[in-house]
Amino acid sequence: MNIEEVLSKYEPKRENILLILHELQNSKPNQFLSREDIESVAKYLNLPSSKVYETATFYGLFSTKPRGKYIIRVCVSTPCHVEGAEKVLKTLEEALGIKVGDTTEDGLFTLEEVSCLGICGVAPAMMVNEEAFGNLTPERAIEIINSFKEKEEER
Ligand code: FES
């Protein structure tokens, strides 16, 4: 879906900005909002580009730089933190060879820290794209990542 197709689904009203940015980002293989996207949304909503950029950088869900096919979001809020989220995060950094905020060279994984995913009952938790995983241990996190790698190799 191109920018025009996404925009045409929404009325050009300011209150639609988050829905538009969300759908636009999800419609792209690299799951990010480019400068061109920001400018198009600004023009469509009749807002300054700086306002749209500010919105896109305020929310952790949006990215203004290209990301991997699989976005790993590890929750680091207190309930997950006390259950070992830090260890999970460190293990993922080592296994993927990247730091939080970075994307692997093959473009497959981006690692991010987020606040509460709303599944604190199974802390520590993370999401890979839209899929949630709880009761994580470092070993389990590696298994999950490997299962995504295997899926890719089967393609
Ligand atoms: S604190 Fe981690 S999911 Fe709520």
mmCIF file of N, CA and C and ligand atoms in Angstrom, residues 74-81 85 114-126, ligand 1:
data_model
loop_
_atom_site.group_PDB
_atom_site.id
_atom_site.type_symbol
_atom_site.label_atom_id
_atom_site.label_comp_id
_atom_site.label_asym_id
_atom_site.label_seq_id
_atom_site.Cartn_x
_atom_site.Cartn_y
_atom_site.Cartn_z
ATOM 1 N N VAL A 74 11.348 -5.703 24.208
ATOM 2 C CA VAL A 74 11.475 -6.292 25.543
ATOM 3 C C VAL A 74 10.976 -5.275 26.563
ATOM 4 N N CYS A 75 10.046 -5.709 27.411
ATOM 5 C CA CYS A 75 9.509 -4.809 28.436
ATOM 6 C C CYS A 75 10.528 -4.628 29.551
ATOM 7 N N VAL A 76 10.769 -3.374 29.915
ATOM 8 C CA VAL A 76 11.732 -3.107 30.995
ATOM 9 C C VAL A 76 11.070 -2.359 32.164
ATOM 10 N N SER A 77 9.739 -2.361 32.209
ATOM 11 C CA SER A 77 9.061 -1.726 33.347
ATOM 12 C C SER A 77 9.274 -2.575 34.608
ATOM 13 N N THR A 78 8.967 -1.974 35.755
ATOM 14 C CA THR A 78 9.353 -2.582 37.036
ATOM 15 C C THR A 78 8.987 -4.070 37.201
ATOM 16 N N PRO A 79 7.718 -4.491 36.987
ATOM 17 C CA PRO A 79 7.421 -5.916 37.209
ATOM 18 C C PRO A 79 8.293 -6.847 36.354
ATOM 19 N N CYS A 80 8.552 -6.470 35.128
ATOM 20 C CA CYS A 80 9.419 -7.298 34.273
ATOM 21 C C CYS A 80 10.874 -7.165 34.703
ATOM 22 N N HIS A 81 11.231 -5.951 35.095
ATOM 23 C CA HIS A 81 12.615 -5.718 35.532
ATOM 24 C C HIS A 81 12.981 -6.613 36.714
ATOM 25 N N ALA A 85 14.190 -9.033 33.354
ATOM 26 C CA ALA A 85 14.181 -8.520 31.974
ATOM 27 C C ALA A 85 15.572 -8.093 31.494
ATOM 28 N N VAL A 114 10.879 -1.411 25.727
ATOM 29 C CA VAL A 114 9.594 -0.702 25.816
ATOM 30 C C VAL A 114 9.101 -0.732 27.250
ATOM 31 N N SER A 115 8.100 0.102 27.543
ATOM 32 C CA SER A 115 7.495 -0.002 28.861
ATOM 33 C C SER A 115 6.290 -0.927 28.763
ATOM 34 N N CYS A 116 5.685 -1.188 29.883
ATOM 35 C CA CYS A 116 4.668 -2.229 30.060
ATOM 36 C C CYS A 116 3.863 -2.596 28.809
ATOM 37 N N LEU A 117 3.869 -3.897 28.520
ATOM 38 C CA LEU A 117 3.122 -4.416 27.371
ATOM 39 C C LEU A 117 1.723 -4.854 27.787
ATOM 40 N N GLY A 118 1.427 -4.716 29.084
ATOM 41 C CA GLY A 118 0.091 -5.069 29.577
ATOM 42 C C GLY A 118 -0.070 -6.546 29.889
ATOM 43 N N ILE A 119 1.037 -7.279 29.962
ATOM 44 C CA ILE A 119 0.948 -8.705 30.294
ATOM 45 C C ILE A 119 1.894 -9.006 31.469
ATOM 46 N N CYS A 120 1.826 -8.126 32.476
ATOM 47 C CA CYS A 120 2.734 -8.212 33.631
ATOM 48 C C CYS A 120 2.578 -9.533 34.386
ATOM 49 N N GLY A 121 1.421 -10.179 34.287
ATOM 50 C CA GLY A 121 1.184 -11.448 34.977
ATOM 51 C C GLY A 121 2.145 -12.532 34.522
ATOM 52 N N VAL A 122 2.738 -12.357 33.345
ATOM 53 C CA VAL A 122 3.686 -13.359 32.850
ATOM 54 C C VAL A 122 5.075 -12.730 32.663
ATOM 55 N N ALA A 123 5.379 -11.761 33.537
ATOM 56 C CA ALA A 123 6.692 -11.097 33.466
ATOM 57 C C ALA A 123 7.823 -12.107 33.702
ATOM 58 N N PRO A 124 8.968 -11.902 33.072
ATOM 59 C CA PRO A 124 9.276 -10.860 32.099
ATOM 60 C C PRO A 124 8.728 -11.215 30.716
ATOM 61 N N ALA A 125 8.391 -10.157 29.976
ATOM 62 C CA ALA A 125 7.688 -10.365 28.711
ATOM 63 C C ALA A 125 8.330 -9.590 27.558
ATOM 64 N N MET A 126 8.056 -10.055 26.358
ATOM 65 C CA MET A 126 8.490 -9.319 25.163
ATOM 66 C C MET A 126 7.501 -9.593 24.033
HETATM 67 S S1 FES B 1 5.640 -4.580 33.283
HETATM 68 FE FE1 FES B 1 6.285 -5.848 31.687
HETATM 69 S S2 FES B 1 4.424 -6.371 30.733
HETATM 70 FE FE2 FES B 1 3.821 -5.043 32.308
#
